[in-house]
mmCIF file of C-alpha atoms and ligand atoms in Angstrom:
data_model
loop_
_atom_site.group_PDB
_atom_site.id
_atom_site.type_symbol
_atom_site.label_atom_id
_atom_site.label_comp_id
_atom_site.label_asym_id
_atom_site.label_seq_id
_atom_site.Cartn_x
_atom_site.Cartn_y
_atom_site.Cartn_z
ATOM 1 C CA UNK A 1 -83.224 123.186 -56.415
ATOM 2 C CA UNK A 2 -81.471 120.479 -58.742
ATOM 3 C CA UNK A 3 -83.466 121.313 -61.463
ATOM 4 C CA UNK A 4 -83.359 125.504 -60.719
ATOM 5 C CA UNK A 5 -80.542 125.616 -64.115
ATOM 6 C CA UNK A 6 -82.775 124.517 -66.058
ATOM 7 C CA UNK A 7 -85.892 126.021 -65.427
ATOM 8 C CA UNK A 8 -86.874 129.395 -66.696
ATOM 9 C CA UNK A 9 -86.340 132.197 -63.617
ATOM 10 C CA UNK A 10 -90.501 132.969 -63.869
ATOM 11 C CA UNK A 11 -90.725 128.767 -63.287
ATOM 12 C CA UNK A 12 -88.424 128.944 -60.224
ATOM 13 C CA UNK A 13 -89.982 132.043 -58.903
ATOM 14 C CA UNK A 14 -93.741 130.821 -59.190
ATOM 15 C CA UNK A 15 -92.582 127.506 -57.604
ATOM 16 C CA UNK A 16 -90.398 129.141 -54.601
ATOM 17 C CA UNK A 17 -93.808 131.472 -53.792
ATOM 18 C CA UNK A 18 -95.525 128.247 -53.595
ATOM 19 C CA UNK A 19 -93.194 126.822 -51.455
ATOM 20 C CA UNK A 20 -93.905 130.442 -49.449
ATOM 21 C CA UNK A 21 -97.295 130.251 -49.439
ATOM 22 C CA UNK A 22 -97.381 126.616 -48.093
ATOM 23 C CA UNK A 23 -95.033 127.876 -45.100
ATOM 24 C CA UNK A 24 -97.150 130.585 -44.106
ATOM 25 C CA UNK A 25 -100.202 128.381 -43.632
ATOM 26 C CA UNK A 26 -97.972 126.070 -41.951
ATOM 27 C CA UNK A 27 -97.084 128.652 -39.691
ATOM 28 C CA UNK A 28 -100.774 129.621 -39.120
ATOM 29 C CA UNK A 29 -101.631 126.432 -38.518
ATOM 30 C CA UNK A 30 -98.933 125.947 -35.605
ATOM 31 C CA UNK A 31 -99.668 129.326 -34.139
ATOM 32 C CA UNK A 32 -103.974 128.078 -33.847
ATOM 33 C CA UNK A 33 -102.503 125.065 -32.499
ATOM 34 C CA UNK A 34 -100.222 126.327 -29.930
ATOM 35 C CA UNK A 35 -103.034 128.808 -28.897
ATOM 36 C CA UNK A 36 -105.246 126.763 -28.651
ATOM 37 C CA UNK A 37 -102.964 124.221 -26.422
ATOM 38 C CA UNK A 38 -102.059 126.886 -24.017
ATOM 39 C CA UNK A 39 -106.158 128.125 -23.663
ATOM 40 C CA UNK A 40 -107.564 124.493 -23.139
ATOM 41 C CA UNK A 41 -104.336 123.953 -20.802
ATOM 42 C CA UNK A 42 -106.015 127.163 -18.609
ATOM 43 C CA UNK A 43 -102.383 128.870 -19.174
ATOM 44 C CA UNK A 44 -104.173 131.401 -21.484
ATOM 45 C CA UNK A 45 -103.411 134.414 -19.332
ATOM 46 C CA UNK A 46 -105.329 137.619 -20.292
ATOM 47 C CA UNK A 47 -103.172 140.869 -19.882
ATOM 48 C CA UNK A 48 -105.782 143.581 -19.852
ATOM 49 C CA UNK A 49 -105.631 147.076 -20.816
ATOM 50 C CA UNK A 50 -107.875 149.607 -21.794
ATOM 51 C CA UNK A 51 -108.478 150.114 -25.325
ATOM 52 C CA UNK A 52 -110.745 151.502 -28.098
ATOM 53 C CA UNK A 53 -113.213 149.405 -29.236
ATOM 54 C CA UNK A 54 -114.007 150.565 -32.790
ATOM 55 C CA UNK A 55 -110.420 150.931 -33.588
ATOM 56 C CA UNK A 56 -109.470 147.029 -32.718
ATOM 57 C CA UNK A 57 -112.573 146.468 -35.062
ATOM 58 C CA UNK A 58 -111.498 148.073 -38.035
ATOM 59 C CA UNK A 59 -107.991 147.433 -37.721
ATOM 60 C CA UNK A 60 -108.892 143.448 -37.784
ATOM 61 C CA UNK A 61 -111.822 144.282 -40.543
ATOM 62 C CA UNK A 62 -109.331 145.924 -42.508
ATOM 63 C CA UNK A 63 -106.760 142.949 -42.166
ATOM 64 C CA UNK A 64 -109.227 140.626 -43.203
ATOM 65 C CA UNK A 65 -110.469 142.687 -46.542
ATOM 66 C CA UNK A 66 -106.803 142.974 -47.181
ATOM 67 C CA UNK A 67 -107.061 139.223 -48.166
ATOM 68 C CA UNK A 68 -109.395 140.106 -49.654
ATOM 69 C CA UNK A 69 -109.487 142.947 -51.628
ATOM 70 C CA UNK A 70 -112.708 142.846 -54.510
ATOM 71 C CA UNK A 71 -115.014 141.426 -51.417
ATOM 72 C CA UNK A 72 -118.158 143.759 -50.790
ATOM 73 C CA UNK A 73 -117.382 144.301 -47.119
ATOM 74 C CA UNK A 74 -119.770 146.633 -45.114
ATOM 75 C CA UNK A 75 -118.970 148.020 -41.864
ATOM 76 C CA UNK A 76 -121.224 149.834 -39.604
ATOM 77 C CA UNK A 77 -120.200 150.713 -35.928
ATOM 78 C CA UNK A 78 -122.298 153.084 -33.947
ATOM 79 C CA UNK A 79 -121.991 154.463 -30.288
ATOM 80 C CA UNK A 80 -119.371 152.348 -29.112
ATOM 81 C CA UNK A 81 -117.518 153.139 -25.594
ATOM 82 C CA UNK A 82 -114.291 155.073 -26.371
ATOM 83 C CA UNK A 83 -112.729 152.861 -23.654
ATOM 84 C CA UNK A 84 -113.263 149.338 -22.558
ATOM 85 C CA UNK A 85 -110.747 147.175 -20.898
ATOM 86 C CA UNK A 86 -109.591 143.594 -21.769
ATOM 87 C CA UNK A 87 -106.862 141.742 -23.734
ATOM 88 C CA UNK A 88 -106.671 143.724 -27.364
ATOM 89 C CA UNK A 89 -104.290 141.472 -28.795
ATOM 90 C CA UNK A 90 -106.599 137.925 -27.831
ATOM 91 C CA UNK A 91 -110.029 139.775 -28.769
ATOM 92 C CA UNK A 92 -108.611 141.082 -31.880
ATOM 93 C CA UNK A 93 -107.430 137.146 -32.892
ATOM 94 C CA UNK A 94 -110.972 135.923 -31.770
ATOM 95 C CA UNK A 95 -112.336 138.537 -33.869
ATOM 96 C CA UNK A 96 -110.142 137.542 -37.149
ATOM 97 C CA UNK A 97 -110.818 134.123 -36.589
ATOM 98 C CA UNK A 98 -114.848 134.821 -36.942
ATOM 99 C CA UNK A 99 -113.869 137.107 -39.938
ATOM 100 C CA UNK A 100 -112.020 134.689 -41.347
ATOM 101 C CA UNK A 101 -114.224 131.978 -41.524
ATOM 102 C CA UNK A 102 -116.650 134.532 -42.901
ATOM 103 C CA UNK A 103 -114.386 134.739 -46.070
ATOM 104 C CA UNK A 104 -113.434 131.162 -45.939
ATOM 105 C CA UNK A 105 -116.963 130.089 -46.118
ATOM 106 C CA UNK A 106 -118.635 132.087 -48.923
ATOM 107 C CA UNK A 107 -118.022 133.051 -52.549
ATOM 108 C CA UNK A 108 -116.141 135.919 -53.288
ATOM 109 C CA UNK A 109 -118.776 138.227 -54.625
ATOM 110 C CA UNK A 110 -121.008 137.367 -51.774
ATOM 111 C CA UNK A 111 -121.397 140.067 -49.147
ATOM 112 C CA UNK A 112 -119.904 140.690 -46.145
ATOM 113 C CA UNK A 113 -121.058 142.818 -43.306
ATOM 114 C CA UNK A 114 -119.801 143.858 -39.754
ATOM 115 C CA UNK A 115 -122.045 146.076 -37.428
ATOM 116 C CA UNK A 116 -121.229 146.997 -33.447
ATOM 117 C CA UNK A 117 -122.819 148.507 -31.186
ATOM 118 C CA UNK A 118 -123.253 149.082 -27.430
ATOM 119 C CA UNK A 119 -125.101 146.504 -25.591
ATOM 120 C CA UNK A 120 -126.127 146.213 -21.976
ATOM 121 C CA UNK A 121 -122.653 144.848 -20.926
ATOM 122 C CA UNK A 122 -120.350 146.275 -23.515
ATOM 123 C CA UNK A 123 -120.152 145.607 -27.078
ATOM 124 C CA UNK A 124 -121.842 143.945 -29.229
ATOM 125 C CA UNK A 125 -120.210 142.846 -33.128
ATOM 126 C CA UNK A 126 -122.441 140.801 -35.296
ATOM 127 C CA UNK A 127 -120.214 139.185 -38.448
ATOM 128 C CA UNK A 128 -122.722 138.270 -41.574
ATOM 129 C CA UNK A 129 -121.959 136.033 -44.116
ATOM 130 C CA UNK A 130 -123.927 134.773 -47.114
ATOM 131 C CA UNK A 131 -121.674 131.287 -47.643
ATOM 132 C CA UNK A 132 -122.673 128.071 -47.422
ATOM 133 C CA UNK A 133 -123.733 128.071 -43.805
ATOM 134 C CA UNK A 134 -123.767 125.614 -41.382
ATOM 135 C CA UNK A 135 -126.654 122.598 -41.108
ATOM 136 C CA UNK A 136 -129.286 122.381 -37.903
ATOM 137 C CA UNK A 137 -127.373 119.245 -37.394
ATOM 138 C CA UNK A 138 -123.554 120.274 -37.004
ATOM 139 C CA UNK A 139 -124.646 123.661 -35.238
ATOM 140 C CA UNK A 140 -124.024 122.772 -31.606
ATOM 141 C CA UNK A 141 -120.487 121.241 -32.402
ATOM 142 C CA UNK A 142 -118.865 124.261 -33.898
ATOM 143 C CA UNK A 143 -116.953 125.511 -31.034
ATOM 144 C CA UNK A 144 -115.817 121.626 -29.733
ATOM 145 C CA UNK A 145 -112.035 121.487 -31.221
ATOM 146 C CA UNK A 146 -111.136 120.150 -34.221
ATOM 147 C CA UNK A 147 -114.996 119.861 -35.186
ATOM 148 C CA UNK A 148 -115.869 120.743 -38.871
ATOM 149 C CA UNK A 149 -118.977 120.836 -40.474
ATOM 150 C CA UNK A 150 -120.217 118.336 -42.905
ATOM 151 C CA UNK A 151 -120.029 120.844 -46.013
ATOM 152 C CA UNK A 152 -117.195 122.190 -44.829
ATOM 153 C CA UNK A 153 -114.860 119.452 -45.516
ATOM 154 C CA UNK A 154 -113.244 120.538 -48.973
ATOM 155 C CA UNK A 155 -112.064 123.968 -47.786
ATOM 156 C CA UNK A 156 -108.834 123.154 -45.577
ATOM 157 C CA UNK A 157 -109.029 124.065 -41.889
ATOM 158 C CA UNK A 158 -108.203 122.602 -38.589
ATOM 159 C CA UNK A 159 -111.503 123.185 -36.582
ATOM 160 C CA UNK A 160 -109.673 125.067 -33.782
ATOM 161 C CA UNK A 161 -110.695 128.715 -34.874
ATOM 162 C CA UNK A 162 -113.857 128.374 -33.303
ATOM 163 C CA UNK A 163 -112.674 127.296 -29.726
ATOM 164 C CA UNK A 164 -109.944 129.479 -29.336
ATOM 165 C CA UNK A 165 -112.190 132.087 -30.080
ATOM 166 C CA UNK A 166 -114.972 130.804 -28.054
ATOM 167 C CA UNK A 167 -111.964 130.375 -24.866
ATOM 168 C CA UNK A 168 -110.719 134.353 -25.537
ATOM 169 C CA UNK A 169 -114.335 135.624 -25.278
ATOM 170 C CA UNK A 170 -115.272 133.404 -22.138
ATOM 171 C CA UNK A 171 -112.221 134.759 -20.282
ATOM 172 C CA UNK A 172 -113.351 138.136 -21.349
ATOM 173 C CA UNK A 173 -116.757 137.248 -19.129
ATOM 174 C CA UNK A 174 -118.422 137.317 -22.516
ATOM 175 C CA UNK A 175 -120.936 135.314 -25.340
ATOM 176 C CA UNK A 176 -120.488 133.808 -28.684
ATOM 177 C CA UNK A 177 -123.752 133.348 -30.577
ATOM 178 C CA UNK A 178 -123.742 131.498 -34.214
ATOM 179 C CA UNK A 179 -127.184 131.424 -35.943
ATOM 180 C CA UNK A 180 -126.975 129.504 -39.749
ATOM 181 C CA UNK A 181 -128.538 128.377 -42.205
ATOM 182 C CA UNK A 182 -127.157 125.947 -44.524
ATOM 183 C CA UNK A 183 -127.054 126.900 -47.913
ATOM 184 C CA UNK A 184 -127.961 130.766 -46.772
ATOM 185 C CA UNK A 185 -125.161 132.130 -44.979
ATOM 186 C CA UNK A 186 -123.919 133.017 -41.005
ATOM 187 C CA UNK A 187 -124.346 135.398 -38.607
ATOM 188 C CA UNK A 188 -121.602 135.322 -35.641
ATOM 189 C CA UNK A 189 -122.468 137.479 -32.764
ATOM 190 C CA UNK A 190 -119.767 138.115 -30.288
ATOM 191 C CA UNK A 191 -120.336 140.178 -26.875
ATOM 192 C CA UNK A 192 -117.516 141.689 -25.039
ATOM 193 C CA UNK A 193 -118.054 143.025 -21.329
ATOM 194 C CA UNK A 194 -116.823 146.850 -20.868
ATOM 195 C CA UNK A 195 -114.877 145.873 -17.872
ATOM 196 C CA UNK A 196 -115.512 142.452 -16.421
ATOM 197 C CA UNK A 197 -112.734 141.104 -17.241
ATOM 198 C CA UNK A 198 -113.211 137.419 -15.516
ATOM 199 C CA UNK A 199 -109.867 135.094 -16.704
ATOM 200 C CA UNK A 200 -107.342 138.089 -15.502
ATOM 201 C CA UNK A 201 -106.029 135.002 -13.208
ATOM 202 C CA UNK A 202 -105.590 132.739 -16.039
ATOM 203 C CA UNK A 203 -108.463 130.270 -14.421
ATOM 204 C CA UNK A 204 -111.066 128.885 -17.043
HETATM 205 N N1 LIG B 301 -119.172 131.473 -41.269
HETATM 206 C C1 LIG B 301 -119.363 130.588 -41.492
HETATM 207 N N2 LIG B 301 -119.684 130.044 -42.270
HETATM 208 C C2 LIG B 301 -119.768 128.519 -42.621
HETATM 209 N N3 LIG B 301 -119.589 127.474 -41.757
HETATM 210 C C3 LIG B 301 -118.551 128.008 -40.803
HETATM 211 C C4 LIG B 301 -118.724 129.276 -40.770
HETATM 212 N N4 LIG B 301 -118.011 129.362 -39.331
HETATM 213 C C5 LIG B 301 -117.324 128.207 -38.858
HETATM 214 N N5 LIG B 301 -118.014 127.103 -39.628
HETATM 215 C C6 LIG B 301 -118.238 125.549 -39.857
HETATM 216 O O1 LIG B 301 -117.362 125.429 -38.045
HETATM 217 C C7 LIG B 301 -116.680 124.509 -38.514
HETATM 218 C C8 LIG B 301 -115.363 125.423 -37.371
HETATM 219 O O2 LIG B 301 -115.056 126.082 -37.705
HETATM 220 P P1 LIG B 301 -113.272 127.109 -36.898
HETATM 221 O O3 LIG B 301 -113.042 128.039 -37.262
HETATM 222 O O4 LIG B 301 -113.380 126.058 -35.798
HETATM 223 O O5 LIG B 301 -112.535 125.846 -37.947
HETATM 224 P P2 LIG B 301 -112.423 125.545 -39.406
HETATM 225 O O6 LIG B 301 -112.573 127.601 -39.924
HETATM 226 O O7 LIG B 301 -112.738 124.534 -40.073
HETATM 227 O O8 LIG B 301 -110.320 125.419 -39.232
HETATM 228 P P3 LIG B 301 -109.102 126.609 -38.337
HETATM 229 O O9 LIG B 301 -109.025 126.540 -37.473
HETATM 230 O O10 LIG B 301 -108.385 126.653 -39.787
HETATM 231 O O11 LIG B 301 -110.130 128.128 -38.242
HETATM 232 C C9 LIG B 301 -115.961 124.671 -39.451
HETATM 233 O O12 LIG B 301 -115.036 123.656 -40.198
HETATM 234 C C10 LIG B 301 -117.175 125.074 -40.000
HETATM 235 O O13 LIG B 301 -117.883 123.480 -40.940
HETATM 236 MG MG1 LIG B 302 -112.224 129.169 -38.863
#
């Protein structure tokens, strides 16, 4: 602000944009920490409603691929139930966490695929990337809060995303499974039951 008069308007704009982006990141960080704290304190309440799972998946994918428009991104959704019961806001948050990891931990010219199918309990969503992957040593710890893989340290992150996604899926009585090979890529499988909303009372 002090030097603004001596700077070109282009310079001022570039710096303002940097500040704006940093504040967005900070906002995201606060939101993640708040959500995680709420969930781990047992205070996350589900607000179950009926929703269309295909629209939710498409919305989350669109939002994420907008952040990375050049990325080869394939979506294959077949035969999902028209309506399932769950908390669509939290489930979208869980899917966004997984999708944003796929984007963050892979090169921007490598493909990401999202496949959704009906499963025995409800809906199964598989998110696959061809990124840095996770070492066998780190794999068991990914859903612990603040855990970060040894090969991810140079990429920014808090280590809270997956633990939050895990809480959300557990509250729905679903499952979250990660298969990965370091240097080759990662496949995350989420299952969401059609109706069993175990966490509707907020008890973990
Ligand atoms: N798709 C992926 N490919 C490679 N590593 C991954 C992937 N998803 C998660 N990881 C590993 O799991 C760790 C935990 O992921 P998590 O989403 O919980 O936290 P984060 O991405 O580090 O930070 P943030 O809280 O910002 O999401 C990451 O630090 C990374 O090591
Ligand atoms: Mg993450």
